[in-house]
């Protein structure tokens, strides 16, 4: 029952010592365990002789908590530095650098009860494994998928990662590299290994190895030079131990690295990365609410309610309780689908202005095709919707299997989310909706949706004036336009304004002529997002305005791949010198399907 001041003289227990009695100047001290929480309180003099001053401006603090109530090692993830401004103008705002690591996957959670005594800063390390960019591990979903093939889970099949994506695509190689550990037989995923602090060293060796023509910076001219799955032997010295989080800061970092051919191997036993000693950490969403961040401003919380006479896997008579929280005031919804498309799906929509939460049939994209189900189908319970502290919060409980309706299964499900532009039901906007996958099995635990889209806030050039739709263009009109063809990912999902995925120094709508055919036609996250033909450049903004969405991706791919220069795009077949490799332009003719 003590709250005291300590000097932190080192990382061992015997270097963390209480200050002298004369320095124990805290007042109003208390510590208690209440309702499962440990609560410490104290008052401290901000400026004390011989001690670090707490200023009324910017301060750098550290936080930590232990593995038990006995002072000792705090664990990989239960500590961090943070900045706090105590000026009167700062008000109540989150700390600038407070680390909020993503919920770690089972492959990245260390066993905190057994911290590694084997690895220390300064240790020499040797490991042979796949070299992977951090973007494809941490920034393409949870679990991460390969940017060039989103059907492949990065840590499951790193051997399928192209040298092009690894070494040519700026968003990938600029994120830094790590060498992966071995595959965990329990999860089927390679565990995080070691961060490499010399990107240039990796690029130099890997580009010399990669097959020329399959990677634009690769120079290997032999048939045996690889184009997928870069493996190397890495030797180096431990620079930092990492914090164990599911991020690039999680694994230990190596410095003074040597990037060697895989065949060199290690003289002795290779080093086992600490995070390879991971144990699964999952959450049972049939016993507590689980969170799924659908977009930066839209959170889904859910729990499967399992009756006593069934199991979570069989789930006879199960219901699901959902809570949707939107950072704004608008109508909110979640829908249940068989194909990820709006039309034909069934939704729960909350209208805060009418204080209603009801089930709807989504018969089309016009307002008059989105209709409440019949009274006999309005079987939701525990419904509520409110606007509180600037957030719209909808709650309901739904029967998972209902006659004549799309079933919510205890396994994989395809859902849709959306929210509106106001609290009156109407158009949801370009970026405020998306399909996502959610697995509700008891083994799935709490994990983000596989395909949950987190679009960037649209630019002024990409938001239609909802209050003034065009009177000149009508559904059914014949259209002809010549312009740059661009994937939606590089317009809407790479920032605000969007930048080219293959060159993040280029604003997409400013210089679409610099977009490579490879990025447009080979990279899955790009071409799977769909295409649009852009309008002319707006002289006031310097940006091309959005033109028309094209509903036939295959038609675009077929023509563009036949045009693109072979060797500069892996699916391109154009063999003439004049065949382009950047800035695909086309004349598009079609009929207006929707406004």
PDB file of C-alpha atoms in Angstrom, residues 46-222:
ATOM      1  CA  UNK A  46       6.038  20.351 -10.248  1.00  0.00           C
ATOM      2  CA  UNK A  47       9.401  22.048  -9.633  1.00  0.00           C
ATOM      3  CA  UNK A  48      11.600  20.436  -7.008  1.00  0.00           C
ATOM      4  CA  UNK A  49      15.312  20.998  -6.463  1.00  0.00           C
ATOM      5  CA  UNK A  50      17.487  18.318  -8.030  1.00  0.00           C
ATOM      6  CA  UNK A  51      14.595  16.630  -9.833  1.00  0.00           C
ATOM      7  CA  UNK A  52      13.214  16.700 -13.382  1.00  0.00           C
ATOM      8  CA  UNK A  53      10.856  19.635 -13.631  1.00  0.00           C
ATOM      9  CA  UNK A  54       7.256  19.252 -14.763  1.00  0.00           C
ATOM     10  CA  UNK A  55       6.590  22.385 -16.802  1.00  0.00           C
ATOM     11  CA  UNK A  56       3.360  24.243 -17.592  1.00  0.00           C
ATOM     12  CA  UNK A  57       4.144  23.600 -21.287  1.00  0.00           C
ATOM     13  CA  UNK A  58       5.346  20.485 -23.109  1.00  0.00           C
ATOM     14  CA  UNK A  59       6.501  17.485 -21.071  1.00  0.00           C
ATOM     15  CA  UNK A  60       7.827  14.058 -21.944  1.00  0.00           C
ATOM     16  CA  UNK A  61       6.454  11.351 -19.638  1.00  0.00           C
ATOM     17  CA  UNK A  62       6.560   7.547 -19.560  1.00  0.00           C
ATOM     18  CA  UNK A  63       3.840   5.151 -18.481  1.00  0.00           C
ATOM     19  CA  UNK A  64       4.086   1.482 -17.462  1.00  0.00           C
ATOM     20  CA  UNK A  65       2.316  -1.192 -15.504  1.00  0.00           C
ATOM     21  CA  UNK A  66       3.462  -4.584 -14.279  1.00  0.00           C
ATOM     22  CA  UNK A  67       2.680  -8.252 -14.692  1.00  0.00           C
ATOM     23  CA  UNK A  68       1.674  -8.529 -11.023  1.00  0.00           C
ATOM     24  CA  UNK A  69       1.469  -6.341  -7.900  1.00  0.00           C
ATOM     25  CA  UNK A  70       5.127  -7.063  -7.143  1.00  0.00           C
ATOM     26  CA  UNK A  71       7.563  -4.588  -8.723  1.00  0.00           C
ATOM     27  CA  UNK A  72       9.366  -6.217 -11.642  1.00  0.00           C
ATOM     28  CA  UNK A  73       9.477  -6.486 -15.440  1.00  0.00           C
ATOM     29  CA  UNK A  74       6.645  -4.608 -17.133  1.00  0.00           C
ATOM     30  CA  UNK A  75       6.337  -6.674 -20.342  1.00  0.00           C
ATOM     31  CA  UNK A  76       6.893  -5.759 -23.984  1.00  0.00           C
ATOM     32  CA  UNK A  77       3.682  -3.836 -24.621  1.00  0.00           C
ATOM     33  CA  UNK A  78       2.751  -2.353 -21.241  1.00  0.00           C
ATOM     34  CA  UNK A  79       4.953   0.763 -21.380  1.00  0.00           C
ATOM     35  CA  UNK A  80       5.502   3.762 -23.639  1.00  0.00           C
ATOM     36  CA  UNK A  81       6.697   7.367 -23.710  1.00  0.00           C
ATOM     37  CA  UNK A  82       4.131  10.106 -24.338  1.00  0.00           C
ATOM     38  CA  UNK A  83       4.006  13.896 -24.621  1.00  0.00           C
ATOM     39  CA  UNK A  84       1.697  16.034 -22.471  1.00  0.00           C
ATOM     40  CA  UNK A  85       1.175  19.793 -22.657  1.00  0.00           C
ATOM     41  CA  UNK A  86       0.025  21.311 -19.361  1.00  0.00           C
ATOM     42  CA  UNK A  87      -0.468  24.881 -20.555  1.00  0.00           C
ATOM     43  CA  UNK A  88      -3.811  26.524 -19.876  1.00  0.00           C
ATOM     44  CA  UNK A  89      -4.455  26.714 -23.646  1.00  0.00           C
ATOM     45  CA  UNK A  90      -3.863  23.007 -24.225  1.00  0.00           C
ATOM     46  CA  UNK A  91      -7.183  21.971 -22.754  1.00  0.00           C
ATOM     47  CA  UNK A  92      -8.143  18.311 -22.635  1.00  0.00           C
ATOM     48  CA  UNK A  93      -6.525  16.638 -25.623  1.00  0.00           C
ATOM     49  CA  UNK A  94      -4.868  13.280 -26.221  1.00  0.00           C
ATOM     50  CA  UNK A  95      -1.109  13.147 -25.739  1.00  0.00           C
ATOM     51  CA  UNK A  96       0.772  13.831 -28.967  1.00  0.00           C
ATOM     52  CA  UNK A  97       2.906  10.728 -28.997  1.00  0.00           C
ATOM     53  CA  UNK A  98       0.867   8.383 -26.830  1.00  0.00           C
ATOM     54  CA  UNK A  99       1.340   4.967 -28.369  1.00  0.00           C
ATOM     55  CA  UNK A 100      -1.950   3.212 -29.096  1.00  0.00           C
ATOM     56  CA  UNK A 101      -0.808  -0.014 -30.728  1.00  0.00           C
ATOM     57  CA  UNK A 102      -3.256  -1.969 -32.849  1.00  0.00           C
ATOM     58  CA  UNK A 103      -4.722  -5.045 -31.217  1.00  0.00           C
ATOM     59  CA  UNK A 104      -2.014  -7.621 -31.806  1.00  0.00           C
ATOM     60  CA  UNK A 105      -2.721 -10.790 -33.722  1.00  0.00           C
ATOM     61  CA  UNK A 106      -2.152 -14.172 -32.163  1.00  0.00           C
ATOM     62  CA  UNK A 107       1.118 -14.411 -34.049  1.00  0.00           C
ATOM     63  CA  UNK A 108       2.459 -11.210 -32.564  1.00  0.00           C
ATOM     64  CA  UNK A 109       1.593 -11.405 -28.864  1.00  0.00           C
ATOM     65  CA  UNK A 110       4.581 -12.367 -26.719  1.00  0.00           C
ATOM     66  CA  UNK A 111       4.159 -14.546 -23.667  1.00  0.00           C
ATOM     67  CA  UNK A 112       4.450 -11.794 -21.074  1.00  0.00           C
ATOM     68  CA  UNK A 113       4.793 -14.306 -18.264  1.00  0.00           C
ATOM     69  CA  UNK A 114       8.118 -15.403 -19.712  1.00  0.00           C
ATOM     70  CA  UNK A 115      10.075 -12.398 -20.985  1.00  0.00           C
ATOM     71  CA  UNK A 116      13.099 -13.335 -23.058  1.00  0.00           C
ATOM     72  CA  UNK A 117      16.385 -13.306 -21.158  1.00  0.00           C
ATOM     73  CA  UNK A 118      18.181 -14.522 -24.274  1.00  0.00           C
ATOM     74  CA  UNK A 119      18.204 -11.364 -26.400  1.00  0.00           C
ATOM     75  CA  UNK A 120      19.858  -8.147 -25.293  1.00  0.00           C
ATOM     76  CA  UNK A 121      20.786  -4.879 -26.967  1.00  0.00           C
ATOM     77  CA  UNK A 122      24.196  -5.366 -28.554  1.00  0.00           C
ATOM     78  CA  UNK A 123      23.759  -9.101 -29.220  1.00  0.00           C
ATOM     79  CA  UNK A 124      24.997 -10.454 -32.558  1.00  0.00           C
ATOM     80  CA  UNK A 125      22.194 -12.027 -34.600  1.00  0.00           C
ATOM     81  CA  UNK A 126      22.060 -14.291 -37.647  1.00  0.00           C
ATOM     82  CA  UNK A 127      18.797 -15.363 -39.279  1.00  0.00           C
ATOM     83  CA  UNK A 128      17.732 -16.668 -42.685  1.00  0.00           C
ATOM     84  CA  UNK A 129      14.192 -15.949 -43.826  1.00  0.00           C
ATOM     85  CA  UNK A 130      11.838 -14.049 -46.087  1.00  0.00           C
ATOM     86  CA  UNK A 131      12.399 -10.289 -46.258  1.00  0.00           C
ATOM     87  CA  UNK A 132       9.109  -8.376 -46.224  1.00  0.00           C
ATOM     88  CA  UNK A 133       8.102  -4.716 -46.284  1.00  0.00           C
ATOM     89  CA  UNK A 134       6.222  -3.402 -43.265  1.00  0.00           C
ATOM     90  CA  UNK A 135       3.402  -1.991 -45.393  1.00  0.00           C
ATOM     91  CA  UNK A 136       2.264  -5.432 -46.530  1.00  0.00           C
ATOM     92  CA  UNK A 137       2.492  -6.775 -42.964  1.00  0.00           C
ATOM     93  CA  UNK A 138       0.756  -4.026 -41.009  1.00  0.00           C
ATOM     94  CA  UNK A 139      -1.071  -1.615 -43.341  1.00  0.00           C
ATOM     95  CA  UNK A 140      -3.224  -3.769 -45.626  1.00  0.00           C
ATOM     96  CA  UNK A 141      -5.589  -5.320 -43.090  1.00  0.00           C
ATOM     97  CA  UNK A 142      -5.491  -7.653 -40.107  1.00  0.00           C
ATOM     98  CA  UNK A 143      -4.013 -10.018 -40.989  1.00  0.00           C
ATOM     99  CA  UNK A 144      -2.095  -8.053 -43.638  1.00  0.00           C
ATOM    100  CA  UNK A 145      -2.360  -9.098 -47.269  1.00  0.00           C
ATOM    101  CA  UNK A 146       0.024  -8.668 -50.185  1.00  0.00           C
ATOM    102  CA  UNK A 147      -0.542  -5.374 -51.937  1.00  0.00           C
ATOM    103  CA  UNK A 148      -0.005  -7.041 -55.319  1.00  0.00           C
ATOM    104  CA  UNK A 149      -2.380  -9.938 -54.530  1.00  0.00           C
ATOM    105  CA  UNK A 150      -4.950  -9.288 -51.838  1.00  0.00           C
ATOM    106  CA  UNK A 151      -6.055 -12.915 -51.826  1.00  0.00           C
ATOM    107  CA  UNK A 152      -2.740 -13.807 -50.141  1.00  0.00           C
ATOM    108  CA  UNK A 153      -2.146 -13.289 -46.424  1.00  0.00           C
ATOM    109  CA  UNK A 154       1.321 -11.770 -46.101  1.00  0.00           C
ATOM    110  CA  UNK A 155       2.594 -13.802 -43.154  1.00  0.00           C
ATOM    111  CA  UNK A 156       1.058 -17.004 -44.501  1.00  0.00           C
ATOM    112  CA  UNK A 157       2.612 -16.987 -47.969  1.00  0.00           C
ATOM    113  CA  UNK A 158       5.476 -14.471 -48.219  1.00  0.00           C
ATOM    114  CA  UNK A 159       6.925 -16.635 -51.009  1.00  0.00           C
ATOM    115  CA  UNK A 160       4.218 -15.202 -53.315  1.00  0.00           C
ATOM    116  CA  UNK A 161       5.295 -11.580 -52.822  1.00  0.00           C
ATOM    117  CA  UNK A 162       6.672 -10.121 -56.049  1.00  0.00           C
ATOM    118  CA  UNK A 163      10.062  -8.423 -56.207  1.00  0.00           C
ATOM    119  CA  UNK A 164       8.273  -5.569 -58.003  1.00  0.00           C
ATOM    120  CA  UNK A 165       5.956  -4.854 -55.080  1.00  0.00           C
ATOM    121  CA  UNK A 166       8.774  -5.279 -52.552  1.00  0.00           C
ATOM    122  CA  UNK A 167      11.395  -3.192 -54.358  1.00  0.00           C
ATOM    123  CA  UNK A 168       9.662  -0.820 -56.812  1.00  0.00           C
ATOM    124  CA  UNK A 169       6.442   0.309 -55.119  1.00  0.00           C
ATOM    125  CA  UNK A 170       7.271   3.323 -52.983  1.00  0.00           C
ATOM    126  CA  UNK A 171       4.657   2.758 -50.296  1.00  0.00           C
ATOM    127  CA  UNK A 172       6.187  -0.682 -49.696  1.00  0.00           C
ATOM    128  CA  UNK A 173       9.949  -0.190 -49.646  1.00  0.00           C
ATOM    129  CA  UNK A 174       9.673   3.209 -47.954  1.00  0.00           C
ATOM    130  CA  UNK A 175       7.904   1.511 -45.019  1.00  0.00           C
ATOM    131  CA  UNK A 176      11.098  -0.382 -44.181  1.00  0.00           C
ATOM    132  CA  UNK A 177      11.901  -4.089 -44.150  1.00  0.00           C
ATOM    133  CA  UNK A 178      12.021  -6.939 -41.694  1.00  0.00           C
ATOM    134  CA  UNK A 179      13.290 -10.489 -41.956  1.00  0.00           C
ATOM    135  CA  UNK A 180      10.579 -12.915 -40.876  1.00  0.00           C
ATOM    136  CA  UNK A 181      10.873 -15.794 -38.479  1.00  0.00           C
ATOM    137  CA  UNK A 182       9.723 -19.344 -39.123  1.00  0.00           C
ATOM    138  CA  UNK A 183       6.074 -20.286 -39.597  1.00  0.00           C
ATOM    139  CA  UNK A 184       4.115 -20.890 -36.404  1.00  0.00           C
ATOM    140  CA  UNK A 185       2.484 -24.346 -36.827  1.00  0.00           C
ATOM    141  CA  UNK A 186      -0.454 -23.329 -34.627  1.00  0.00           C
ATOM    142  CA  UNK A 187      -1.395 -20.218 -36.618  1.00  0.00           C
ATOM    143  CA  UNK A 188       0.066 -21.093 -40.037  1.00  0.00           C
ATOM    144  CA  UNK A 189       1.684 -17.628 -40.091  1.00  0.00           C
ATOM    145  CA  UNK A 190       5.327 -16.623 -40.093  1.00  0.00           C
ATOM    146  CA  UNK A 191       6.101 -14.754 -36.904  1.00  0.00           C
ATOM    147  CA  UNK A 192       7.602 -11.255 -36.959  1.00  0.00           C
ATOM    148  CA  UNK A 193      11.385 -11.418 -36.905  1.00  0.00           C
ATOM    149  CA  UNK A 194      13.737  -8.442 -36.854  1.00  0.00           C
ATOM    150  CA  UNK A 195      13.352  -4.919 -38.210  1.00  0.00           C
ATOM    151  CA  UNK A 196      16.276  -3.928 -40.461  1.00  0.00           C
ATOM    152  CA  UNK A 197      17.478  -0.365 -40.018  1.00  0.00           C
ATOM    153  CA  UNK A 198      19.268  -0.087 -43.382  1.00  0.00           C
ATOM    154  CA  UNK A 199      16.723  -0.022 -46.210  1.00  0.00           C
ATOM    155  CA  UNK A 200      19.350   0.883 -48.814  1.00  0.00           C
ATOM    156  CA  UNK A 201      21.409  -2.206 -47.999  1.00  0.00           C
ATOM    157  CA  UNK A 202      18.386  -4.439 -48.579  1.00  0.00           C
ATOM    158  CA  UNK A 203      17.453  -2.667 -51.821  1.00  0.00           C
ATOM    159  CA  UNK A 204      20.987  -2.921 -53.216  1.00  0.00           C
ATOM    160  CA  UNK A 205      21.294  -6.681 -52.728  1.00  0.00           C
ATOM    161  CA  UNK A 206      17.691  -7.584 -53.548  1.00  0.00           C
ATOM    162  CA  UNK A 207      17.580  -5.545 -56.768  1.00  0.00           C
ATOM    163  CA  UNK A 208      20.813  -7.169 -57.946  1.00  0.00           C
ATOM    164  CA  UNK A 209      19.216 -10.578 -57.339  1.00  0.00           C
ATOM    165  CA  UNK A 210      15.725  -9.992 -58.800  1.00  0.00           C
ATOM    166  CA  UNK A 211      14.919 -10.924 -62.382  1.00  0.00           C
ATOM    167  CA  UNK A 212      15.286  -8.066 -64.850  1.00  0.00           C
ATOM    168  CA  UNK A 213      12.008  -7.170 -66.568  1.00  0.00           C
ATOM    169  CA  UNK A 214       9.867  -8.525 -63.710  1.00  0.00           C
ATOM    170  CA  UNK A 215      10.931  -5.674 -61.465  1.00  0.00           C
ATOM    171  CA  UNK A 216      11.827  -2.349 -63.039  1.00  0.00           C
ATOM    172  CA  UNK A 217      14.843  -1.818 -60.748  1.00  0.00           C
ATOM    173  CA  UNK A 218      16.039  -5.433 -60.812  1.00  0.00           C
ATOM    174  CA  UNK A 219      19.161  -6.317 -62.791  1.00  0.00           C
ATOM    175  CA  UNK A 220      19.453 -10.119 -62.547  1.00  0.00           C
ATOM    176  CA  UNK A 221      19.812 -11.521 -66.076  1.00  0.00           C
ATOM    177  CA  UNK A 222      19.819 -15.288 -65.453  1.00  0.00           C
TER     178      UNK A 222
END
